[in-house]
């Protein structure tokens, strides 16, 4: 069977002159994501990316599943290709959709013709193929209004394609088409979702995790690695940067007033992320912060967190409720891992009464005893880099 995937482009169709750049990105993303399930010919034409297996060893089921996680497509279909001729289309539908016909109580044929030089209109194609199918499956009547099974026929430049139900694609923009950003990844529910949302808008992600061994355990780190691995089918290959954070946290604990522990710690995270962002030509820092969720996520606290750096901090979840964040976490498959009960560095040395409306001048005063540049340099010099594959 001439099995093929048709991946229909979303927003990039609107890109005008830049469209080729987006399309090339999309094609290279598809090639890279599918390389481990077989050899495919991947090319773009007529707002669609075509994926054709090169030989029988290609795993089309796996390729179809993988394609649903590639940002940039609104619709994904698995189809059979055949000659542009009603007889051939009928034969293909009869065999390719045999199982669907066995279950269906009624059907109709819906045709689209993007090859305008094809001599028949789409209505003629539907009528002729529908007639032949109706003879072949006499128990399945035609129902033009509420059919059980829709046989889709697309007449395109190089061939005709037959398929049943199209599925929703992942949407968004091709990863890498909107630059790169550092994404702060904790082991919680929120940051995998914010990372996913940024990737969906075409951002190549450099995940960064702050790790406070032995206050946080190896298991806590493994959990973050697993979260990054679960995100990789969406975000593409990544390198997780694990920043040793213990010394910084101990210094804060020993030298700063308790009520400012968390906000000072978060300012360190921001500074270090900016350095990683600069080294990797990133345009932004992504976090999973959501307005009012905890003391460090009030407007005042977020302003104090942003203050040490010029790199924009993007917060995809800033106005989302926890319930809605959880719904996405479930959908993208990170929720079950996120709720495993391991501690995060944010829960080490948490103040009993954190300041919810910190004043910048007070925080700057509170961090004066620390050698900030030296502590940042030390952490940056000891980063562990973990390649994340799918
Ligand atoms: P999450 O559910 O993602 O852990 P949270 O609601 O628990 O978020 P905080 O712990 O205050 O919130 O963290 C806010 C954001 O700061 C996180 O969403 C994440 O982007 C970042 N962050 C927190 N802890 C870490 C960490 N150990 N390493 C990297 N980023 C972190
Ligand atoms: Mg957290």
mmCIF file of C-alpha atoms and ligand atoms in Angstrom:
data_model
loop_
_atom_site.group_PDB
_atom_site.id
_atom_site.type_symbol
_atom_site.label_atom_id
_atom_site.label_comp_id
_atom_site.label_asym_id
_atom_site.label_seq_id
_atom_site.Cartn_x
_atom_site.Cartn_y
_atom_site.Cartn_z
ATOM 1 C CA UNK A 1 0.000 0.000 0.000
ATOM 2 C CA UNK A 2 1.182 3.470 -0.886
ATOM 3 C CA UNK A 3 0.812 4.784 2.654
ATOM 4 C CA UNK A 4 1.694 8.450 3.177
ATOM 5 C CA UNK A 5 1.265 11.239 5.737
ATOM 6 C CA UNK A 6 -0.165 14.608 4.726
ATOM 7 C CA UNK A 7 0.643 17.255 7.319
ATOM 8 C CA UNK A 8 -1.261 20.479 6.741
ATOM 9 C CA UNK A 9 0.504 23.695 7.634
ATOM 10 C CA UNK A 10 -1.095 26.103 10.076
ATOM 11 C CA UNK A 11 -0.282 29.752 10.631
ATOM 12 C CA UNK A 12 2.854 29.794 8.521
ATOM 13 C CA UNK A 13 0.638 29.790 5.465
ATOM 14 C CA UNK A 14 0.011 33.458 6.361
ATOM 15 C CA UNK A 15 3.697 34.359 6.404
ATOM 16 C CA UNK A 16 4.012 35.917 2.958
ATOM 17 C CA UNK A 17 7.593 36.441 1.856
ATOM 18 C CA UNK A 18 9.103 34.724 4.888
ATOM 19 C CA UNK A 19 7.083 31.645 4.331
ATOM 20 C CA UNK A 20 9.892 29.649 2.683
ATOM 21 C CA UNK A 21 12.078 30.048 5.770
ATOM 22 C CA UNK A 22 9.306 28.717 8.021
ATOM 23 C CA UNK A 23 8.529 25.905 5.628
ATOM 24 C CA UNK A 24 12.174 24.819 5.417
ATOM 25 C CA UNK A 25 12.331 24.765 9.208
ATOM 26 C CA UNK A 26 9.207 22.660 9.336
ATOM 27 C CA UNK A 27 10.546 20.145 6.814
ATOM 28 C CA UNK A 28 13.857 19.821 8.654
ATOM 29 C CA UNK A 29 12.018 19.389 11.982
ATOM 30 C CA UNK A 30 9.896 16.596 10.488
ATOM 31 C CA UNK A 31 12.967 14.846 9.044
ATOM 32 C CA UNK A 32 14.763 14.980 12.376
ATOM 33 C CA UNK A 33 11.764 13.816 14.435
ATOM 34 C CA UNK A 34 10.977 10.871 12.197
ATOM 35 C CA UNK A 35 14.549 9.679 11.612
ATOM 36 C CA UNK A 36 14.322 7.082 14.388
ATOM 37 C CA UNK A 37 11.215 5.340 13.002
ATOM 38 C CA UNK A 38 12.343 4.829 9.399
ATOM 39 C CA UNK A 39 13.526 6.460 6.182
ATOM 40 C CA UNK A 40 11.147 8.956 4.628
ATOM 41 C CA UNK A 41 11.028 11.383 1.738
ATOM 42 C CA UNK A 42 9.796 14.652 3.246
ATOM 43 C CA UNK A 43 8.847 17.638 1.085
ATOM 44 C CA UNK A 44 6.511 20.612 1.112
ATOM 45 C CA UNK A 45 4.030 21.535 -1.566
ATOM 46 C CA UNK A 46 0.629 23.257 -1.615
ATOM 47 C CA UNK A 47 0.615 24.175 2.121
ATOM 48 C CA UNK A 48 1.212 20.542 3.019
ATOM 49 C CA UNK A 49 4.237 18.563 4.120
ATOM 50 C CA UNK A 50 4.305 15.103 2.537
ATOM 51 C CA UNK A 51 5.930 12.181 4.316
ATOM 52 C CA UNK A 52 6.507 9.145 2.103
ATOM 53 C CA UNK A 53 8.202 6.006 3.395
ATOM 54 C CA UNK A 54 11.251 5.102 1.335
ATOM 55 C CA UNK A 55 10.942 1.367 2.019
ATOM 56 C CA UNK A 56 8.849 -1.175 3.950
ATOM 57 C CA UNK A 57 10.896 -0.882 7.127
ATOM 58 C CA UNK A 58 9.347 2.514 7.978
ATOM 59 C CA UNK A 59 7.003 2.351 10.968
ATOM 60 C CA UNK A 60 4.018 4.392 9.728
ATOM 61 C CA UNK A 61 2.063 4.033 12.992
ATOM 62 C CA UNK A 62 4.955 5.530 14.938
ATOM 63 C CA UNK A 63 5.494 8.216 12.315
ATOM 64 C CA UNK A 64 1.839 9.243 12.504
ATOM 65 C CA UNK A 65 1.944 9.430 16.317
ATOM 66 C CA UNK A 66 5.172 11.467 16.201
ATOM 67 C CA UNK A 67 3.727 13.844 13.603
ATOM 68 C CA UNK A 68 0.916 14.804 15.990
ATOM 69 C CA UNK A 69 3.538 16.276 18.312
ATOM 70 C CA UNK A 70 5.297 18.443 15.737
ATOM 71 C CA UNK A 71 4.362 22.114 16.054
ATOM 72 C CA UNK A 72 3.335 23.900 12.865
ATOM 73 C CA UNK A 73 0.575 21.594 11.583
ATOM 74 C CA UNK A 74 -3.148 22.113 12.090
ATOM 75 C CA UNK A 75 -4.288 18.814 10.610
ATOM 76 C CA UNK A 76 -2.512 15.478 10.142
ATOM 77 C CA UNK A 77 -3.811 12.670 7.985
ATOM 78 C CA UNK A 78 -2.662 9.253 7.076
ATOM 79 C CA UNK A 79 -3.610 8.541 3.487
ATOM 80 C CA UNK A 80 -3.084 6.151 0.591
ATOM 81 C CA UNK A 81 -1.689 7.578 -2.619
ATOM 82 C CA UNK A 82 -2.840 6.403 -6.044
ATOM 83 C CA UNK A 83 -3.205 7.464 -9.656
ATOM 84 C CA UNK A 84 -5.471 10.380 -10.462
ATOM 85 C CA UNK A 85 -8.224 8.306 -11.974
ATOM 86 C CA UNK A 86 -11.675 7.380 -10.544
ATOM 87 C CA UNK A 87 -11.127 3.633 -10.970
ATOM 88 C CA UNK A 88 -7.783 3.769 -9.150
ATOM 89 C CA UNK A 89 -9.261 5.981 -6.432
ATOM 90 C CA UNK A 90 -12.142 3.551 -5.961
ATOM 91 C CA UNK A 91 -9.797 0.530 -5.774
ATOM 92 C CA UNK A 92 -7.648 2.333 -3.224
ATOM 93 C CA UNK A 93 -10.627 3.344 -1.073
ATOM 94 C CA UNK A 94 -12.065 -0.186 -1.256
ATOM 95 C CA UNK A 95 -8.908 -1.829 0.094
ATOM 96 C CA UNK A 96 -7.434 0.970 2.249
ATOM 97 C CA UNK A 97 -10.721 1.661 4.054
ATOM 98 C CA UNK A 98 -12.043 -1.936 4.096
ATOM 99 C CA UNK A 99 -12.051 -2.059 7.911
ATOM 100 C CA UNK A 100 -13.870 1.279 8.137
ATOM 101 C CA UNK A 101 -16.503 0.064 5.663
ATOM 102 C CA UNK A 102 -16.991 -3.133 7.676
ATOM 103 C CA UNK A 103 -17.982 -1.006 10.708
ATOM 104 C CA UNK A 104 -19.839 1.848 8.994
ATOM 105 C CA UNK A 105 -23.619 2.117 8.711
ATOM 106 C CA UNK A 106 -23.473 4.782 5.989
ATOM 107 C CA UNK A 107 -20.877 6.728 4.005
ATOM 108 C CA UNK A 108 -20.228 9.552 1.620
ATOM 109 C CA UNK A 109 -17.325 10.624 -0.539
ATOM 110 C CA UNK A 110 -15.953 14.138 -0.174
ATOM 111 C CA UNK A 111 -13.495 15.304 -2.804
ATOM 112 C CA UNK A 112 -11.128 18.258 -3.055
ATOM 113 C CA UNK A 113 -9.250 19.190 -6.164
ATOM 114 C CA UNK A 114 -6.208 21.412 -5.790
ATOM 115 C CA UNK A 115 -4.918 20.316 -9.202
ATOM 116 C CA UNK A 116 -7.120 22.594 -11.257
ATOM 117 C CA UNK A 117 -5.949 20.986 -14.518
ATOM 118 C CA UNK A 118 -7.619 17.715 -13.539
ATOM 119 C CA UNK A 119 -10.492 17.243 -16.032
ATOM 120 C CA UNK A 120 -13.245 16.239 -13.534
ATOM 121 C CA UNK A 121 -14.808 18.547 -10.934
ATOM 122 C CA UNK A 122 -14.718 17.436 -7.322
ATOM 123 C CA UNK A 123 -18.459 16.788 -7.423
ATOM 124 C CA UNK A 124 -17.992 14.464 -10.408
ATOM 125 C CA UNK A 125 -15.189 12.608 -8.623
ATOM 126 C CA UNK A 126 -17.345 12.146 -5.506
ATOM 127 C CA UNK A 127 -20.288 10.941 -7.524
ATOM 128 C CA UNK A 128 -18.314 8.452 -9.596
ATOM 129 C CA UNK A 129 -16.187 7.041 -6.750
ATOM 130 C CA UNK A 130 -19.259 6.984 -4.468
ATOM 131 C CA UNK A 131 -21.220 4.987 -7.060
ATOM 132 C CA UNK A 132 -18.455 2.392 -7.399
ATOM 133 C CA UNK A 133 -18.071 2.083 -3.609
ATOM 134 C CA UNK A 134 -21.797 1.746 -3.171
ATOM 135 C CA UNK A 135 -21.794 -1.224 -5.586
ATOM 136 C CA UNK A 136 -18.823 -2.743 -3.765
ATOM 137 C CA UNK A 137 -20.395 -2.336 -0.307
ATOM 138 C CA UNK A 138 -24.134 -2.826 -0.908
ATOM 139 C CA UNK A 139 -24.826 -3.021 2.856
ATOM 140 C CA UNK A 140 -23.476 0.470 3.473
ATOM 141 C CA UNK A 141 -25.844 3.086 2.025
ATOM 142 C CA UNK A 142 -24.833 6.576 0.980
ATOM 143 C CA UNK A 143 -25.902 9.309 3.409
ATOM 144 C CA UNK A 144 -24.929 12.790 2.314
ATOM 145 C CA UNK A 145 -26.073 14.531 5.499
ATOM 146 C CA UNK A 146 -25.026 12.378 8.469
ATOM 147 C CA UNK A 147 -22.623 9.762 7.147
ATOM 148 C CA UNK A 148 -20.874 7.393 9.545
ATOM 149 C CA UNK A 149 -17.792 7.294 7.353
ATOM 150 C CA UNK A 150 -16.441 10.092 5.188
ATOM 151 C CA UNK A 151 -14.149 8.931 2.388
ATOM 152 C CA UNK A 152 -11.916 11.896 1.689
ATOM 153 C CA UNK A 153 -10.375 12.171 -1.759
ATOM 154 C CA UNK A 154 -7.780 14.817 -2.557
ATOM 155 C CA UNK A 155 -6.642 15.345 -6.108
ATOM 156 C CA UNK A 156 -3.261 17.058 -5.895
ATOM 157 C CA UNK A 157 -0.515 17.757 -8.404
ATOM 158 C CA UNK A 158 1.454 14.543 -8.126
ATOM 159 C CA UNK A 159 -1.228 12.028 -7.133
ATOM 160 C CA UNK A 160 -4.651 11.396 -5.631
ATOM 161 C CA UNK A 161 -4.941 10.639 -1.914
ATOM 162 C CA UNK A 162 -7.612 8.704 -0.064
ATOM 163 C CA UNK A 163 -8.166 8.858 3.679
ATOM 164 C CA UNK A 164 -10.843 8.756 6.345
ATOM 165 C CA UNK A 165 -10.815 10.919 9.492
ATOM 166 C CA UNK A 166 -8.237 13.717 9.615
ATOM 167 C CA UNK A 167 -6.827 14.355 13.090
ATOM 168 C CA UNK A 168 -5.903 17.587 14.816
ATOM 169 C CA UNK A 169 -2.256 18.533 14.584
ATOM 170 C CA UNK A 170 -0.310 20.158 17.421
ATOM 171 C CA UNK A 171 -0.832 23.685 16.016
ATOM 172 C CA UNK A 172 1.631 26.486 16.718
ATOM 173 C CA UNK A 173 4.782 27.432 14.824
ATOM 174 C CA UNK A 174 7.769 25.288 13.788
ATOM 175 C CA UNK A 175 10.198 24.981 16.706
ATOM 176 C CA UNK A 176 13.220 27.160 16.013
ATOM 177 C CA UNK A 177 11.364 29.570 13.724
ATOM 178 C CA UNK A 178 10.991 32.159 16.505
ATOM 179 C CA UNK A 179 14.464 32.011 18.011
ATOM 180 C CA UNK A 180 15.753 30.394 21.200
ATOM 181 C CA UNK A 181 15.069 30.946 24.888
ATOM 182 C CA UNK A 182 16.247 29.622 28.212
ATOM 183 C CA UNK A 183 13.366 27.925 30.031
ATOM 184 C CA UNK A 184 13.520 27.517 33.803
ATOM 185 C CA UNK A 185 12.419 23.954 34.467
ATOM 186 C CA UNK A 186 11.647 22.880 38.019
ATOM 187 C CA UNK A 187 10.079 19.553 38.894
ATOM 188 C CA UNK A 188 6.637 21.114 39.336
ATOM 189 C CA UNK A 189 3.457 21.149 37.288
ATOM 190 C CA UNK A 190 3.814 24.646 35.888
ATOM 191 C CA UNK A 191 7.197 24.932 34.251
ATOM 192 C CA UNK A 192 6.831 21.922 31.891
ATOM 193 C CA UNK A 193 3.616 23.584 30.683
ATOM 194 C CA UNK A 194 5.233 27.005 30.202
ATOM 195 C CA UNK A 195 8.122 25.333 28.364
ATOM 196 C CA UNK A 196 5.685 23.517 26.085
ATOM 197 C CA UNK A 197 3.743 26.724 25.402
ATOM 198 C CA UNK A 198 6.875 28.609 24.394
ATOM 199 C CA UNK A 199 7.962 25.743 22.111
ATOM 200 C CA UNK A 200 4.506 25.799 20.567
ATOM 201 C CA UNK A 201 5.122 29.393 19.519
ATOM 202 C CA UNK A 202 8.243 28.291 17.658
ATOM 203 C CA UNK A 203 10.868 28.788 20.360
ATOM 204 C CA UNK A 204 13.858 26.466 20.539
ATOM 205 C CA UNK A 205 14.252 25.647 24.235
ATOM 206 C CA UNK A 206 17.324 25.468 26.440
ATOM 207 C CA UNK A 207 15.997 24.020 29.698
ATOM 208 C CA UNK A 208 17.788 25.078 32.868
ATOM 209 C CA UNK A 209 17.385 23.433 36.252
ATOM 210 C CA UNK A 210 18.800 24.668 39.570
ATOM 211 C CA UNK A 211 19.865 21.776 41.722
ATOM 212 C CA UNK A 212 20.675 21.924 45.440
ATOM 213 C CA UNK A 213 22.249 18.598 46.282
ATOM 214 C CA UNK A 214 22.055 17.183 48.963
ATOM 215 C CA UNK A 215 19.106 19.341 50.080
ATOM 216 C CA UNK A 216 17.339 18.115 46.979
ATOM 217 C CA UNK A 217 17.985 14.504 46.037
ATOM 218 C CA UNK A 218 19.229 12.671 42.971
ATOM 219 C CA UNK A 219 15.611 11.511 42.538
ATOM 220 C CA UNK A 220 14.502 15.135 42.225
ATOM 221 C CA UNK A 221 17.053 15.622 39.441
ATOM 222 C CA UNK A 222 16.021 12.386 37.695
ATOM 223 C CA UNK A 223 12.464 13.669 37.742
ATOM 224 C CA UNK A 224 13.467 16.863 35.915
ATOM 225 C CA UNK A 225 15.437 14.837 33.351
ATOM 226 C CA UNK A 226 12.334 12.700 32.832
ATOM 227 C CA UNK A 227 10.160 15.821 32.393
ATOM 228 C CA UNK A 228 12.579 17.154 29.792
ATOM 229 C CA UNK A 229 12.491 13.769 28.052
ATOM 230 C CA UNK A 230 8.670 13.876 27.986
ATOM 231 C CA UNK A 231 8.851 17.354 26.441
ATOM 232 C CA UNK A 232 11.368 16.366 23.749
ATOM 233 C CA UNK A 233 8.830 14.945 21.247
ATOM 234 C CA UNK A 234 7.236 18.420 21.270
ATOM 235 C CA UNK A 235 10.285 20.638 21.753
ATOM 236 C CA UNK A 236 12.825 18.611 19.787
ATOM 237 C CA UNK A 237 16.257 17.619 21.019
ATOM 238 C CA UNK A 238 17.532 19.723 23.903
ATOM 239 C CA UNK A 239 20.438 20.000 26.284
ATOM 240 C CA UNK A 240 19.360 20.303 29.903
ATOM 241 C CA UNK A 241 21.662 22.590 31.880
ATOM 242 C CA UNK A 242 21.803 21.597 35.530
ATOM 243 C CA UNK A 243 23.178 24.456 37.624
ATOM 244 C CA UNK A 244 24.633 23.605 41.058
ATOM 245 C CA UNK A 245 22.784 25.897 43.458
ATOM 246 C CA UNK A 246 23.746 24.610 46.899
ATOM 247 C CA UNK A 247 26.527 27.061 47.679
ATOM 248 C CA UNK A 248 24.410 30.059 46.673
ATOM 249 C CA UNK A 249 21.515 28.906 48.849
ATOM 250 C CA UNK A 250 23.792 28.288 51.836
ATOM 251 C CA UNK A 251 25.327 31.733 51.462
ATOM 252 C CA UNK A 252 21.870 33.314 51.351
ATOM 253 C CA UNK A 253 20.812 31.317 54.425
ATOM 254 C CA UNK A 254 23.932 32.343 56.337
ATOM 255 C CA UNK A 255 24.136 36.014 55.361
ATOM 256 C CA UNK A 256 20.692 37.375 54.472
ATOM 257 C CA UNK A 257 17.488 38.104 56.424
ATOM 258 C CA UNK A 258 15.137 35.147 56.322
ATOM 259 C CA UNK A 259 12.140 37.028 54.905
ATOM 260 C CA UNK A 260 14.145 37.685 51.701
ATOM 261 C CA UNK A 261 15.571 34.180 51.159
ATOM 262 C CA UNK A 262 13.272 33.274 48.275
ATOM 263 C CA UNK A 263 13.372 36.565 46.404
ATOM 264 C CA UNK A 264 17.176 36.751 46.609
ATOM 265 C CA UNK A 265 17.430 33.175 45.423
ATOM 266 C CA UNK A 266 15.170 33.968 42.480
ATOM 267 C CA UNK A 267 17.319 36.959 41.533
ATOM 268 C CA UNK A 268 20.307 34.617 41.381
ATOM 269 C CA UNK A 269 18.376 32.278 39.099
ATOM 270 C CA UNK A 270 17.544 35.188 36.815
ATOM 271 C CA UNK A 271 21.150 36.405 36.624
ATOM 272 C CA UNK A 272 22.490 32.940 35.879
ATOM 273 C CA UNK A 273 19.802 32.326 33.256
ATOM 274 C CA UNK A 274 20.729 35.558 31.541
ATOM 275 C CA UNK A 275 24.360 34.452 31.305
ATOM 276 C CA UNK A 276 23.278 31.093 29.823
ATOM 277 C CA UNK A 277 20.930 32.951 27.471
ATOM 278 C CA UNK A 278 23.745 35.191 26.239
ATOM 279 C CA UNK A 279 26.083 32.245 25.694
ATOM 280 C CA UNK A 280 23.433 30.491 23.608
ATOM 281 C CA UNK A 281 22.116 33.499 21.622
ATOM 282 C CA UNK A 282 18.744 33.339 23.365
ATOM 283 C CA UNK A 283 16.297 36.240 23.257
ATOM 284 C CA UNK A 284 14.343 35.538 26.438
ATOM 285 C CA UNK A 285 13.969 33.642 29.699
ATOM 286 C CA UNK A 286 10.774 31.592 30.161
ATOM 287 C CA UNK A 287 9.322 30.773 33.597
ATOM 288 C CA UNK A 288 6.228 28.998 34.900
ATOM 289 C CA UNK A 289 5.226 31.871 37.151
ATOM 290 C CA UNK A 290 1.534 32.670 37.529
ATOM 291 C CA UNK A 291 0.276 35.884 39.084
ATOM 292 C CA UNK A 292 -0.455 35.568 42.775
ATOM 293 C CA UNK A 293 0.238 31.834 42.991
ATOM 294 C CA UNK A 294 2.843 32.193 45.753
ATOM 295 C CA UNK A 295 4.597 35.062 47.565
ATOM 296 C CA UNK A 296 7.352 35.296 44.923
ATOM 297 C CA UNK A 297 4.784 35.661 42.137
ATOM 298 C CA UNK A 298 3.094 38.931 43.092
ATOM 299 C CA UNK A 299 3.635 41.799 40.637
ATOM 300 C CA UNK A 300 6.050 43.465 43.045
ATOM 301 C CA UNK A 301 8.059 40.270 43.563
ATOM 302 C CA UNK A 302 8.216 39.571 39.835
ATOM 303 C CA UNK A 303 9.492 43.106 39.215
ATOM 304 C CA UNK A 304 12.256 42.588 41.795
ATOM 305 C CA UNK A 305 13.099 39.204 40.190
ATOM 306 C CA UNK A 306 13.374 40.805 36.735
ATOM 307 C CA UNK A 307 15.414 43.804 37.905
ATOM 308 C CA UNK A 308 18.988 42.393 37.751
ATOM 309 C CA UNK A 309 18.722 41.557 34.029
ATOM 310 C CA UNK A 310 17.831 43.158 30.694
ATOM 311 C CA UNK A 311 16.768 39.936 28.952
ATOM 312 C CA UNK A 312 12.965 39.807 28.788
ATOM 313 C CA UNK A 313 11.343 37.286 31.094
ATOM 314 C CA UNK A 314 8.348 35.660 29.397
ATOM 315 C CA UNK A 315 5.696 34.056 31.595
ATOM 316 C CA UNK A 316 3.280 32.078 29.429
ATOM 317 C CA UNK A 317 1.150 31.096 32.460
ATOM 318 C CA UNK A 318 0.978 34.503 34.093
ATOM 319 C CA UNK A 319 -2.813 34.842 33.857
ATOM 320 C CA UNK A 320 -3.791 31.188 33.926
ATOM 321 C CA UNK A 321 -5.550 29.343 36.735
ATOM 322 C CA UNK A 322 -3.984 26.221 38.194
ATOM 323 C CA UNK A 323 -6.909 24.168 36.941
ATOM 324 C CA UNK A 324 -6.263 25.198 33.340
ATOM 325 C CA UNK A 325 -2.526 24.602 33.714
ATOM 326 C CA UNK A 326 -3.220 21.091 35.017
ATOM 327 C CA UNK A 327 -5.476 20.379 32.069
ATOM 328 C CA UNK A 328 -2.606 21.136 29.672
ATOM 329 C CA UNK A 329 -0.136 19.165 31.807
ATOM 330 C CA UNK A 330 -2.399 16.121 31.494
ATOM 331 C CA UNK A 331 -2.843 16.585 27.776
ATOM 332 C CA UNK A 332 0.884 16.834 27.060
ATOM 333 C CA UNK A 333 1.727 13.946 29.375
ATOM 334 C CA UNK A 334 3.822 15.655 32.069
ATOM 335 C CA UNK A 335 1.286 15.752 34.928
ATOM 336 C CA UNK A 336 1.868 12.278 36.388
ATOM 337 C CA UNK A 337 5.608 12.862 36.590
ATOM 338 C CA UNK A 338 5.221 16.391 37.952
ATOM 339 C CA UNK A 339 3.205 15.198 40.961
ATOM 340 C CA UNK A 340 5.859 12.721 42.116
ATOM 341 C CA UNK A 341 6.678 13.975 45.603
ATOM 342 C CA UNK A 342 10.301 15.158 45.384
ATOM 343 C CA UNK A 343 11.461 18.447 46.830
ATOM 344 C CA UNK A 344 12.584 21.451 44.762
ATOM 345 C CA UNK A 345 15.291 23.953 45.636
ATOM 346 C CA UNK A 346 12.520 26.535 46.136
ATOM 347 C CA UNK A 347 11.333 24.535 49.140
ATOM 348 C CA UNK A 348 14.799 24.465 50.734
ATOM 349 C CA UNK A 349 15.205 27.128 53.443
ATOM 350 C CA UNK A 350 11.773 28.639 52.739
ATOM 351 C CA UNK A 351 11.098 31.649 54.929
ATOM 352 C CA UNK A 352 8.241 31.304 57.430
ATOM 353 C CA UNK A 353 6.983 34.782 56.522
ATOM 354 C CA UNK A 354 8.169 35.743 53.017
ATOM 355 C CA UNK A 355 7.698 39.341 51.897
ATOM 356 C CA UNK A 356 4.864 39.412 49.363
ATOM 357 C CA UNK A 357 5.561 43.043 48.421
ATOM 358 C CA UNK A 358 9.328 43.345 48.578
ATOM 359 C CA UNK A 359 10.868 46.789 48.013
ATOM 360 C CA UNK A 360 13.787 46.694 45.604
ATOM 361 C CA UNK A 361 15.996 48.888 47.805
ATOM 362 C CA UNK A 362 15.437 46.567 50.792
ATOM 363 C CA UNK A 363 16.288 43.490 48.736
ATOM 364 C CA UNK A 364 19.432 45.082 47.312
ATOM 365 C CA UNK A 365 20.441 45.989 50.862
ATOM 366 C CA UNK A 366 19.691 42.447 52.042
ATOM 367 C CA UNK A 367 21.939 40.875 49.409
ATOM 368 C CA UNK A 368 24.858 43.263 50.036
ATOM 369 C CA UNK A 369 26.895 40.751 52.128
ATOM 370 C CA UNK A 370 27.037 38.342 49.171
ATOM 371 C CA UNK A 371 29.743 38.261 46.501
ATOM 372 C CA UNK A 372 27.212 37.998 43.700
ATOM 373 C CA UNK A 373 29.555 37.877 40.647
ATOM 374 C CA UNK A 374 31.801 35.241 42.230
ATOM 375 C CA UNK A 375 28.857 33.043 43.245
ATOM 376 C CA UNK A 376 27.367 33.253 39.734
ATOM 377 C CA UNK A 377 30.726 32.477 38.101
ATOM 378 C CA UNK A 378 31.218 29.474 40.340
ATOM 379 C CA UNK A 379 27.772 28.052 39.523
ATOM 380 C CA UNK A 380 28.221 28.672 35.794
ATOM 381 C CA UNK A 381 31.617 27.001 35.789
ATOM 382 C CA UNK A 382 30.146 23.824 37.219
ATOM 383 C CA UNK A 383 27.079 23.303 35.055
ATOM 384 C CA UNK A 384 26.272 19.722 34.134
ATOM 385 C CA UNK A 385 24.921 19.328 30.579
ATOM 386 C CA UNK A 386 22.556 16.432 29.900
ATOM 387 C CA UNK A 387 21.540 15.674 26.303
ATOM 388 C CA UNK A 388 17.809 14.976 25.990
ATOM 389 C CA UNK A 389 16.668 12.754 23.105
ATOM 390 C CA UNK A 390 13.330 11.249 22.167
HETATM 391 P P1 LIG B 1 6.474 24.723 39.171
HETATM 392 O O1 LIG B 1 5.168 24.029 39.363
HETATM 393 O O2 LIG B 1 6.899 24.788 37.756
HETATM 394 O O3 LIG B 1 7.539 24.172 40.070
HETATM 395 P P2 LIG B 1 5.791 26.708 41.101
HETATM 396 O O4 LIG B 1 4.430 27.179 41.021
HETATM 397 O O5 LIG B 1 6.132 25.652 42.087
HETATM 398 O O6 LIG B 1 6.249 26.226 39.637
HETATM 399 P P3 LIG B 1 7.987 28.325 42.033
HETATM 400 O O7 LIG B 1 8.582 27.173 42.735
HETATM 401 O O8 LIG B 1 7.850 29.601 42.749
HETATM 402 O O9 LIG B 1 6.597 28.017 41.387
HETATM 403 O O10 LIG B 1 8.782 28.614 40.740
HETATM 404 C C1 LIG B 1 8.329 29.509 39.785
HETATM 405 C C2 LIG B 1 9.065 29.229 38.497
HETATM 406 O O11 LIG B 1 10.475 29.376 38.713
HETATM 407 C C3 LIG B 1 8.894 27.804 38.005
HETATM 408 O O12 LIG B 1 7.723 27.635 37.260
HETATM 409 C C4 LIG B 1 10.141 27.631 37.199
HETATM 410 O O13 LIG B 1 10.034 28.241 35.929
HETATM 411 C C5 LIG B 1 11.164 28.391 38.016
HETATM 412 N N1 LIG B 1 11.849 27.497 38.965
HETATM 413 C C6 LIG B 1 11.544 27.214 40.241
HETATM 414 N N2 LIG B 1 12.397 26.329 40.771
HETATM 415 C C7 LIG B 1 13.295 26.038 39.801
HETATM 416 C C8 LIG B 1 14.431 25.192 39.716
HETATM 417 N N3 LIG B 1 14.826 24.451 40.736
HETATM 418 N N4 LIG B 1 15.095 25.168 38.566
HETATM 419 C C9 LIG B 1 14.692 25.888 37.494
HETATM 420 N N5 LIG B 1 13.643 26.703 37.530
HETATM 421 C C10 LIG B 1 12.937 26.782 38.659
HETATM 422 MG MG1 LIG B 2 8.244 24.647 41.871
#
